[in-house]
Amino acid sequence: MRNFNNIIVTGGSGFIGANFIRHILSDTDFAGRIINVDKLTYAGNPENLQDVVGGIDESRYVFSRTDICDYDAIDSLFAKYNVDCVIHFAAESHVDRSIHGPGEFVRTNINGTFTLLEAARKYWADNKETLFHHVSTDEVFGSLGETGYFFEDTPYDPRSPYSASKASSDHLVQAYHHTYGLNITMSNCTNNYGPYQFPEKLIPVMVLNILAGKDLPIYGDGQNIRDWLYVIDHNTAIWDIVTKGRIGETYNIGGENEWTNLDLVNSLCEIMAELTGKDNKDFYKKLITYVKDRLGHDRRYAINCDKIKGELGWKQSVTFAEGLKETLKWYLENDEWIENIKSGSYLEWMDKNYETR
Ligand code: NAD
Ligand code: DAU
């Protein structure tokens, strides 16, 4: 098992990063310090961590509001905290936003990753007790037909500005390993769901619209397929890779849980009917509305994750039925979190993305 003392977690105030920090501080025996480096874009929310880090000692948790593209700031953090591990979540992460405005995706996802790698190269040249873990996505592999799976050695074929920027960052991470001998690991994961997900992604968009009695916008024919994984299971996989994964290796992570968007939204409607006490399980389905498709919409993602299961003994721990119900209950019980999200920038995005569909 590898042990680290000072871990930079980038993007620790976003959806997966915040769930990761919550998990590491509460459920593992990690005894060192987490330095959460987050610029707090529209997707970063300090409330995601408040109850876990409020009042916590600086020897365990530090927050730095920093842009990962700012080399001087990143350099100072490496020096100040004697950083020995980076777990890199920070990214522009929403495909639809990348279609409306790809520039920020190139900046953060490519230049930001480059900046972090440069700092790691400078500080870790002679130190092999270090690790750069890069969190990536299954979308770099492209789109599948009705059959087949993405494996770790599937050739890259990104098709949106988001996935192209993530693919570029993956290549940079691999290049720093091969060229400079930087200790790296990588993971490529399928669609996550769970608490604290920003309501621009499919599941929280649908939940908030159900609560507001608004249309449930299904892109295209609703037959696109995604493979869903509970966010905690993604994070246990990342921790397994960071502590036990082979250096230089990529591990696929997935739910082995494929759903068409339409089936998933129908199921969400049924669970929400149950949780909100409706007699008729189909009550919310009348809100389902077909809207203009996403440009270049990838048809199907599906991951083979035998490698991480076989090598590291990881497996999914939460069934989709349990995870979805817990997630929807979380949104129902956290109306204050939802209200705080509904700022000007959130409303502007909803208008921009949906009004012309
Ligand atoms: P998110 O959009 O919820 O959070 C991203 C976080 O990064 C935010 O806190 C934001 O403030 C921060 N950030 C953005 N730009 C920054 C910058 N320039 N400097 C510092 N911080 C910055 O994203 P997420 O869904 O939590 O995804 C986290 C990572 O996991 C991403 O790398 C994403 O590509 C990857 N991933 C996501 C999923 C998914 O289903 N959400 C699946 C597989 C992989
Ligand atoms: O596969 C991993 C990826 O999953 C991550 O790398 C991305 O960061 C993450 O955003 C996610 O990308 P998707 O594009 O698959 O997720 P999204 O929730 O945006 O959409 C899921 C599916 O639902 C997709 O086929 C588009 C569709 N959709 C989405 C929204 C927001 C709709 O039909 N209606 C909607 O309103």
Short mmCIF file of C-alpha atoms and ligand atoms in Angstrom, two decimals:
data_model
loop_
_atom_site.label_atom_id
_atom_site.label_comp_id
_atom_site.label_asym_id
_atom_site.label_seq_id
_atom_site.Cartn_x
_atom_site.Cartn_y
_atom_site.Cartn_z
CA MET A 1 0.00 0.00 0.00
CA ARG A 2 1.29 3.48 -0.86
CA ASN A 3 0.95 6.16 1.79
CA PHE A 4 0.91 9.91 1.25
CA ASN A 5 1.18 12.86 3.62
CA ASN A 6 0.02 15.87 1.60
CA ILE A 7 -2.43 15.27 -1.22
CA ILE A 8 -3.57 18.01 -3.57
CA VAL A 9 -7.12 17.22 -4.67
CA THR A 10 -8.03 19.50 -7.58
CA GLY A 11 -11.71 20.26 -8.12
CA GLY A 12 -12.53 19.13 -4.58
CA SER A 13 -15.56 21.42 -4.37
CA GLY A 14 -17.25 19.90 -7.43
CA PHE A 15 -19.53 16.89 -7.53
CA ILE A 16 -17.12 13.93 -7.58
CA GLY A 17 -14.22 15.74 -5.87
CA ALA A 18 -16.36 16.77 -2.90
CA ASN A 19 -17.74 13.26 -2.52
CA PHE A 20 -14.13 12.03 -2.71
CA ILE A 21 -12.89 14.34 0.06
CA ARG A 22 -15.90 13.44 2.22
CA HIS A 23 -15.09 9.75 1.72
CA ILE A 24 -11.34 10.06 2.40
CA LEU A 25 -11.75 12.14 5.55
CA SER A 26 -14.65 10.14 6.96
CA ASP A 27 -14.34 6.53 5.79
CA THR A 28 -10.64 5.70 5.26
CA ASP A 29 -7.60 5.55 7.53
CA PHE A 30 -5.80 8.31 5.58
CA ALA A 31 -4.04 10.34 8.27
CA GLY A 32 -2.39 13.06 6.18
CA ARG A 33 -3.55 16.41 4.81
CA ILE A 34 -5.83 17.16 1.86
CA ILE A 35 -5.20 20.43 0.04
CA ASN A 36 -8.34 21.17 -1.95
CA VAL A 37 -7.37 23.32 -4.96
CA ASP A 38 -10.47 24.67 -6.62
CA LYS A 39 -11.22 27.84 -8.57
CA LEU A 40 -14.92 27.68 -7.56
CA THR A 41 -16.41 28.06 -11.00
CA TYR A 42 -20.21 27.83 -11.29
CA ALA A 43 -19.77 24.05 -10.60
CA GLY A 44 -17.68 24.42 -7.44
CA ASN A 45 -19.60 24.84 -4.22
CA PRO A 46 -18.03 25.10 -0.73
CA GLU A 47 -21.37 23.93 0.74
CA ASN A 48 -20.61 20.47 -0.65
CA LEU A 49 -18.01 20.03 2.11
CA GLN A 50 -19.13 22.36 4.88
CA ASP A 51 -20.33 19.77 7.37
CA VAL A 52 -17.20 17.60 6.96
CA VAL A 53 -14.45 20.23 6.94
CA GLY A 54 -15.99 22.95 9.11
CA GLY A 55 -13.67 23.39 12.10
CA ILE A 56 -11.27 20.69 10.91
CA ASP A 57 -7.59 21.15 11.73
CA GLU A 58 -5.19 22.53 9.06
CA SER A 59 -3.09 19.42 9.45
CA ARG A 60 -5.99 17.48 7.86
CA TYR A 61 -7.63 19.88 5.39
CA VAL A 62 -6.77 23.13 3.66
CA PHE A 63 -8.76 24.94 0.97
CA SER A 64 -7.06 27.08 -1.66
CA ARG A 65 -9.14 29.04 -4.15
CA THR A 66 -6.77 28.65 -7.07
CA ASP A 67 -7.02 28.29 -10.83
CA ILE A 68 -5.08 25.20 -11.93
CA CYS A 69 -3.83 27.22 -14.93
CA ASP A 70 -1.99 29.61 -12.59
CA TYR A 71 1.52 28.13 -12.51
CA ASP A 72 2.93 30.43 -9.81
CA ALA A 73 0.08 29.66 -7.43
CA ILE A 74 0.36 25.90 -8.02
CA ASP A 75 4.14 26.08 -7.59
CA SER A 76 3.74 27.83 -4.22
CA LEU A 77 1.27 25.20 -3.02
CA PHE A 78 3.70 22.40 -3.89
CA ALA A 79 6.46 24.21 -1.99
CA LYS A 80 4.37 25.24 1.01
CA TYR A 81 2.78 21.86 1.66
CA ASN A 82 5.53 19.51 0.50
CA VAL A 83 2.96 17.84 -1.75
CA ASP A 84 3.59 14.15 -2.48
CA CYS A 85 0.39 13.26 -4.38
CA VAL A 86 -2.02 14.98 -6.77
CA ILE A 87 -5.48 13.56 -7.46
CA HIS A 88 -6.71 15.60 -10.39
CA PHE A 89 -10.49 16.01 -10.72
CA ALA A 90 -10.72 19.69 -11.73
CA ALA A 91 -12.20 20.14 -15.18
CA GLU A 92 -14.91 21.73 -17.19
CA SER A 93 -17.13 18.65 -17.22
CA HIS A 94 -20.41 19.27 -19.06
CA VAL A 95 -20.64 18.19 -22.71
CA ASP A 96 -23.44 20.64 -23.62
CA ARG A 97 -21.41 23.57 -22.26
CA SER A 98 -18.42 22.42 -24.33
CA ILE A 99 -20.62 22.62 -27.44
CA HIS A 100 -21.72 26.18 -26.58
CA GLY A 101 -18.23 27.36 -25.56
CA PRO A 102 -15.23 25.07 -26.08
CA GLY A 103 -12.56 27.65 -25.13
CA GLU A 104 -12.80 27.18 -21.37
CA PHE A 105 -12.54 23.40 -21.85
CA VAL A 106 -9.27 23.74 -23.75
CA ARG A 107 -7.94 26.16 -21.13
CA THR A 108 -8.81 24.25 -17.96
CA ASN A 109 -8.70 20.67 -19.14
CA ILE A 110 -5.57 20.88 -21.28
CA ASN A 111 -3.57 23.88 -20.03
CA GLY A 112 -4.60 23.27 -16.41
CA THR A 113 -3.42 19.66 -16.54
CA PHE A 114 -0.18 20.79 -18.20
CA THR A 115 0.42 23.32 -15.41
CA LEU A 116 -0.04 20.70 -12.70
CA LEU A 117 2.25 18.27 -14.53
CA GLU A 118 4.95 20.94 -14.82
CA ALA A 119 4.86 21.62 -11.09
CA ALA A 120 4.95 17.90 -10.33
CA ARG A 121 7.91 17.46 -12.70
CA LYS A 122 9.82 20.25 -10.96
CA TYR A 123 9.20 19.10 -7.38
CA TRP A 124 9.24 15.34 -7.85
CA ALA A 125 12.25 14.87 -10.12
CA ASP A 126 14.17 12.79 -7.58
CA ASN A 127 11.35 11.53 -5.45
CA LYS A 128 9.73 8.25 -6.39
CA GLU A 129 7.43 8.26 -3.35
CA THR A 130 5.01 10.48 -5.26
CA LEU A 131 1.99 10.03 -7.50
CA PHE A 132 -0.06 12.01 -10.01
CA HIS A 133 -3.49 10.41 -10.44
CA HIS A 134 -5.51 11.73 -13.37
CA VAL A 135 -9.30 11.34 -13.33
CA SER A 136 -10.62 10.86 -16.85
CA THR A 137 -13.72 9.68 -18.63
CA ASP A 138 -14.97 6.85 -20.84
CA GLU A 139 -15.96 9.50 -23.42
CA VAL A 140 -12.37 9.63 -24.74
CA PHE A 141 -13.02 6.23 -26.38
CA GLY A 142 -15.82 7.60 -28.59
CA SER A 143 -19.21 6.03 -29.17
CA LEU A 144 -20.24 2.36 -29.33
CA GLY A 145 -22.85 0.64 -31.47
CA GLU A 146 -25.30 -1.83 -29.98
CA THR A 147 -22.58 -4.23 -28.85
CA GLY A 148 -19.03 -4.13 -27.49
CA TYR A 149 -17.21 -2.41 -24.65
CA PHE A 150 -14.42 0.08 -24.05
CA PHE A 151 -11.23 -1.59 -22.77
CA GLU A 152 -8.14 0.18 -21.43
CA ASP A 153 -6.41 -0.28 -24.79
CA THR A 154 -9.35 0.82 -26.97
CA PRO A 155 -8.01 3.50 -29.35
CA TYR A 156 -9.04 7.05 -28.43
CA ASP A 157 -11.78 8.60 -30.59
CA PRO A 158 -13.13 11.68 -28.77
CA ARG A 159 -16.05 13.36 -30.50
CA SER A 160 -17.04 16.43 -28.45
CA PRO A 161 -14.92 19.42 -27.42
CA TYR A 162 -15.20 18.10 -23.83
CA SER A 163 -13.98 14.59 -24.62
CA ALA A 164 -11.29 15.92 -26.97
CA SER A 165 -9.94 18.15 -24.19
CA LYS A 166 -10.00 15.24 -21.72
CA ALA A 167 -8.26 12.99 -24.28
CA SER A 168 -5.54 15.63 -24.76
CA SER A 169 -5.00 15.83 -21.01
CA ASP A 170 -4.77 12.02 -20.79
CA HIS A 171 -2.08 12.04 -23.49
CA LEU A 172 -0.11 14.72 -21.62
CA VAL A 173 -0.22 12.67 -18.41
CA GLN A 174 1.02 9.57 -20.25
CA ALA A 175 3.72 11.61 -21.99
CA TYR A 176 5.08 12.92 -18.66
CA HIS A 177 5.30 9.32 -17.44
CA HIS A 178 7.09 8.04 -20.53
CA THR A 179 9.36 11.05 -21.07
CA TYR A 180 10.16 12.27 -17.57
CA GLY A 181 9.44 9.14 -15.53
CA LEU A 182 6.72 10.90 -13.52
CA ASN A 183 4.80 8.41 -11.38
CA ILE A 184 1.27 8.45 -12.72
CA THR A 185 -1.93 6.43 -12.68
CA MET A 186 -5.11 7.15 -14.65
CA SER A 187 -8.76 6.15 -14.49
CA ASN A 188 -11.50 6.39 -17.11
CA CYS A 189 -14.97 6.21 -15.63
CA THR A 190 -18.56 6.05 -16.88
CA ASN A 191 -21.45 8.36 -15.87
CA ASN A 192 -21.61 9.11 -12.14
CA TYR A 193 -24.71 9.94 -10.13
CA GLY A 194 -25.24 10.76 -6.46
CA PRO A 195 -25.61 13.66 -4.02
CA TYR A 196 -24.16 17.12 -4.78
CA GLN A 197 -24.32 16.74 -8.60
CA PHE A 198 -24.83 20.12 -10.24
CA PRO A 199 -28.29 20.33 -11.86
CA GLU A 200 -27.07 20.54 -15.45
CA LYS A 201 -26.50 16.77 -15.80
CA LEU A 202 -29.33 14.37 -16.71
CA ILE A 203 -30.43 13.04 -13.31
CA PRO A 204 -30.50 16.30 -11.30
CA VAL A 205 -32.04 18.22 -14.24
CA MET A 206 -34.89 15.71 -14.26
CA VAL A 207 -35.31 15.73 -10.46
CA LEU A 208 -35.45 19.52 -10.22
CA ASN A 209 -37.84 19.75 -13.16
CA ILE A 210 -40.13 17.13 -11.61
CA LEU A 211 -40.17 19.13 -8.38
CA ALA A 212 -40.97 22.31 -10.31
CA GLY A 213 -43.62 20.60 -12.49
CA LYS A 214 -41.59 21.46 -15.62
CA ASP A 215 -41.05 19.44 -18.82
CA LEU A 216 -38.50 16.62 -18.70
CA PRO A 217 -36.36 17.29 -21.81
CA ILE A 218 -35.21 14.10 -23.54
CA TYR A 219 -32.65 14.75 -26.27
CA GLY A 220 -33.37 13.10 -29.65
CA ASP A 221 -35.12 9.72 -29.47
CA GLY A 222 -34.09 8.97 -25.87
CA GLN A 223 -32.37 5.75 -26.97
CA ASN A 224 -28.79 6.86 -26.21
CA ILE A 225 -27.24 4.56 -23.64
CA ARG A 226 -25.11 5.45 -20.62
CA ASP A 227 -23.53 3.20 -17.98
CA TRP A 228 -24.28 4.60 -14.50
CA LEU A 229 -22.12 4.30 -11.37
CA TYR A 230 -22.77 5.59 -7.86
CA VAL A 231 -20.23 8.32 -7.09
CA ILE A 232 -18.96 6.61 -3.93
CA ASP A 233 -18.07 3.53 -5.96
CA HIS A 234 -16.08 5.73 -8.35
CA ASN A 235 -14.23 7.18 -5.39
CA THR A 236 -13.41 3.85 -3.74
CA ALA A 237 -11.98 2.78 -7.10
CA ILE A 238 -9.81 5.91 -7.31
CA TRP A 239 -8.51 5.36 -3.77
CA ASP A 240 -7.69 1.72 -4.63
CA ILE A 241 -5.73 2.88 -7.67
CA VAL A 242 -3.92 5.64 -5.74
CA THR A 243 -2.89 3.30 -2.94
CA LYS A 244 -2.42 0.00 -4.82
CA GLY A 245 -2.54 0.56 -8.60
CA ARG A 246 0.45 -0.18 -10.80
CA ILE A 247 2.44 2.92 -11.77
CA GLY A 248 1.92 4.02 -15.36
CA GLU A 249 -1.34 2.09 -15.69
CA THR A 250 -4.83 3.12 -16.70
CA TYR A 251 -7.85 1.49 -15.07
CA ASN A 252 -11.39 1.54 -16.46
CA ILE A 253 -14.15 2.06 -13.89
CA GLY A 254 -17.83 1.45 -14.62
CA GLY A 255 -21.21 0.50 -13.29
CA GLU A 256 -21.87 -2.41 -15.67
CA ASN A 257 -25.30 -0.83 -15.59
CA GLU A 258 -26.54 0.35 -19.00
CA TRP A 259 -29.74 2.34 -19.43
CA THR A 260 -31.34 4.18 -22.30
CA ASN A 261 -32.06 7.76 -21.26
CA LEU A 262 -35.79 7.20 -21.75
CA ASP A 263 -35.92 4.11 -19.52
CA LEU A 264 -33.89 5.92 -16.87
CA VAL A 265 -36.17 8.98 -16.87
CA ASN A 266 -39.26 6.74 -16.67
CA SER A 267 -37.72 5.01 -13.68
CA LEU A 268 -36.85 8.37 -12.06
CA CYS A 269 -40.48 9.42 -12.49
CA GLU A 270 -41.67 6.27 -10.72
CA ILE A 271 -39.27 6.65 -7.77
CA MET A 272 -40.18 10.32 -7.43
CA ALA A 273 -43.90 9.42 -7.45
CA GLU A 274 -43.25 6.97 -4.61
CA LEU A 275 -41.10 9.42 -2.62
CA THR A 276 -43.55 12.30 -3.00
CA GLY A 277 -46.56 10.15 -2.07
CA LYS A 278 -48.39 10.04 -5.42
CA ASP A 279 -50.90 7.16 -5.75
CA ASN A 280 -50.19 6.75 -9.45
CA LYS A 281 -46.60 5.64 -10.23
CA ASP A 282 -46.90 7.16 -13.73
CA PHE A 283 -47.93 10.57 -12.37
CA TYR A 284 -44.80 12.46 -13.52
CA LYS A 285 -44.36 10.70 -16.88
CA LYS A 286 -46.71 13.16 -18.58
CA LEU A 287 -43.90 15.72 -18.21
CA ILE A 288 -41.56 13.78 -20.55
CA THR A 289 -40.89 15.89 -23.67
CA TYR A 290 -38.68 15.12 -26.66
CA VAL A 291 -36.39 18.03 -27.58
CA LYS A 292 -33.76 18.77 -30.23
CA ASP A 293 -30.83 16.38 -30.02
CA ARG A 294 -27.37 17.28 -28.70
CA LEU A 295 -24.96 18.01 -31.58
CA GLY A 296 -22.73 14.99 -32.22
CA HIS A 297 -24.57 13.05 -29.49
CA ASP A 298 -22.61 9.86 -28.66
CA ARG A 299 -24.93 6.85 -28.92
CA ARG A 300 -23.65 4.39 -26.35
CA TYR A 301 -20.93 4.13 -23.68
CA ALA A 302 -20.12 0.88 -21.89
CA ILE A 303 -16.98 -0.04 -19.98
CA ASN A 304 -15.24 -3.30 -19.35
CA CYS A 305 -13.77 -2.98 -15.85
CA ASP A 306 -12.36 -6.48 -15.38
CA LYS A 307 -8.84 -5.07 -14.93
CA ILE A 308 -9.52 -3.10 -11.74
CA LYS A 309 -11.70 -5.91 -10.39
CA GLY A 310 -9.05 -8.55 -11.05
CA GLU A 311 -5.94 -6.60 -10.04
CA LEU A 312 -7.18 -4.46 -7.16
CA GLY A 313 -10.25 -6.36 -5.94
CA TRP A 314 -12.54 -3.35 -6.48
CA LYS A 315 -16.22 -3.86 -7.15
CA GLN A 316 -19.40 -1.79 -7.18
CA SER A 317 -21.09 -1.79 -3.76
CA VAL A 318 -24.37 0.01 -4.42
CA THR A 319 -27.13 -1.31 -6.70
CA PHE A 320 -28.74 1.17 -9.09
CA ALA A 321 -32.11 0.83 -7.35
CA GLU A 322 -30.56 1.67 -3.94
CA GLY A 323 -28.29 4.40 -5.27
CA LEU A 324 -31.02 6.16 -7.26
CA LYS A 325 -33.43 6.13 -4.34
CA GLU A 326 -30.78 7.49 -1.97
CA THR A 327 -29.85 10.19 -4.48
CA LEU A 328 -33.41 11.32 -5.07
CA LYS A 329 -34.08 11.35 -1.32
CA TRP A 330 -30.96 13.51 -0.90
CA TYR A 331 -32.31 16.09 -3.39
CA LEU A 332 -35.70 16.06 -1.65
CA GLU A 333 -34.10 16.61 1.76
CA ASN A 334 -31.69 19.34 0.61
CA ASP A 335 -33.95 22.03 -0.77
CA GLU A 336 -31.70 24.74 0.70
CA TRP A 337 -28.72 23.42 -1.33
CA ILE A 338 -30.93 23.47 -4.42
CA GLU A 339 -32.19 27.00 -3.74
CA ASN A 340 -28.62 28.27 -3.28
CA ILE A 341 -27.60 26.74 -6.62
CA LYS A 342 -30.36 28.53 -8.48
CA SER A 343 -28.32 31.66 -8.96
CA GLY A 344 -28.26 33.91 -11.99
CA SER A 345 -25.64 31.82 -13.80
CA TYR A 346 -27.63 28.60 -13.32
CA LEU A 347 -30.79 30.18 -14.70
CA GLU A 348 -28.91 31.73 -17.60
CA TRP A 349 -27.53 28.30 -18.53
CA MET A 350 -30.96 26.65 -18.40
CA ASP A 351 -32.37 29.32 -20.72
CA LYS A 352 -29.43 29.09 -23.11
CA ASN A 353 -29.41 25.29 -23.34
CA TYR A 354 -33.11 24.56 -23.40
CA GLU A 355 -34.98 27.50 -24.86
CA THR A 356 -34.02 26.75 -28.47
CA ARG A 357 -34.48 22.98 -28.26
P1 NAD B 1 -17.85 19.24 -11.75
O1 NAD B 1 -18.08 20.09 -12.94
O2 NAD B 1 -18.98 18.94 -10.82
O3 NAD B 1 -16.70 19.88 -10.84
C1 NAD B 1 -15.52 20.41 -11.40
C2 NAD B 1 -14.77 21.15 -10.31
O4 NAD B 1 -13.56 21.67 -10.88
C3 NAD B 1 -15.54 22.35 -9.74
O5 NAD B 1 -15.43 22.37 -8.33
C4 NAD B 1 -14.85 23.55 -10.36
O6 NAD B 1 -14.91 24.74 -9.56
C5 NAD B 1 -13.43 23.04 -10.51
N1 NAD B 1 -12.69 23.75 -11.58
C6 NAD B 1 -13.10 23.96 -12.85
N2 NAD B 1 -12.16 24.68 -13.52
C7 NAD B 1 -11.14 24.89 -12.64
C8 NAD B 1 -9.88 25.54 -12.74
N3 NAD B 1 -9.48 26.15 -13.87
N4 NAD B 1 -9.08 25.55 -11.65
C9 NAD B 1 -9.46 24.96 -10.49
N5 NAD B 1 -10.65 24.34 -10.34
C10 NAD B 1 -11.47 24.30 -11.41
O7 NAD B 1 -17.20 17.90 -12.32
P2 NAD B 1 -17.38 16.39 -11.83
O8 NAD B 1 -18.58 15.83 -12.45
O9 NAD B 1 -17.17 16.36 -10.37
O10 NAD B 1 -16.12 15.72 -12.56
C11 NAD B 1 -14.85 15.66 -11.92
C12 NAD B 1 -13.87 14.96 -12.85
O11 NAD B 1 -14.34 13.63 -13.15
C13 NAD B 1 -13.68 15.65 -14.19
O12 NAD B 1 -12.31 15.57 -14.52
C14 NAD B 1 -14.52 14.82 -15.15
O13 NAD B 1 -13.99 14.88 -16.46
C15 NAD B 1 -14.38 13.44 -14.56
N6 NAD B 1 -15.50 12.51 -14.80
C16 NAD B 1 -16.78 12.90 -14.52
C17 NAD B 1 -17.81 11.99 -14.67
C18 NAD B 1 -19.25 12.34 -14.36
O14 NAD B 1 -20.16 11.56 -14.64
N7 NAD B 1 -19.53 13.49 -13.76
C19 NAD B 1 -17.54 10.68 -15.15
C20 NAD B 1 -16.21 10.35 -15.44
C21 NAD B 1 -15.20 11.26 -15.25
O1 DAU B 2 -19.47 9.18 -19.44
C1 DAU B 2 -18.85 10.01 -18.50
C2 DAU B 2 -19.32 11.42 -18.69
O2 DAU B 2 -20.67 11.46 -18.23
C3 DAU B 2 -18.48 12.44 -17.95
O3 DAU B 2 -17.18 12.44 -18.50
C4 DAU B 2 -19.09 13.84 -18.06
O4 DAU B 2 -18.35 14.75 -17.27
C5 DAU B 2 -20.51 13.79 -17.57
O5 DAU B 2 -21.13 15.04 -17.75
C6 DAU B 2 -21.31 12.70 -18.31
O6 DAU B 2 -21.53 13.08 -19.69
P1 DAU B 2 -22.93 12.82 -20.43
O7 DAU B 2 -23.03 13.73 -21.56
O8 DAU B 2 -23.14 11.37 -20.68
O9 DAU B 2 -23.93 13.24 -19.21
P2 DAU B 2 -25.28 14.13 -19.19
O10 DAU B 2 -25.83 13.96 -17.80
O11 DAU B 2 -25.06 15.49 -19.68
O12 DAU B 2 -26.22 13.37 -20.20
C7 DAU B 2 -26.54 12.00 -20.04
C8 DAU B 2 -27.41 11.59 -21.22
O13 DAU B 2 -28.68 12.24 -21.11
C9 DAU B 2 -26.85 12.01 -22.56
O14 DAU B 2 -27.16 11.01 -23.52
C10 DAU B 2 -27.61 13.29 -22.90
C11 DAU B 2 -28.96 13.07 -22.24
N1 DAU B 2 -29.66 14.28 -21.74
C12 DAU B 2 -28.97 15.12 -20.92
C13 DAU B 2 -29.57 16.24 -20.39
C14 DAU B 2 -28.80 17.19 -19.50
C15 DAU B 2 -31.01 14.50 -22.05
O15 DAU B 2 -31.63 13.71 -22.76
N2 DAU B 2 -31.59 15.62 -21.52
C16 DAU B 2 -30.94 16.51 -20.72
O16 DAU B 2 -31.55 17.52 -20.30
#
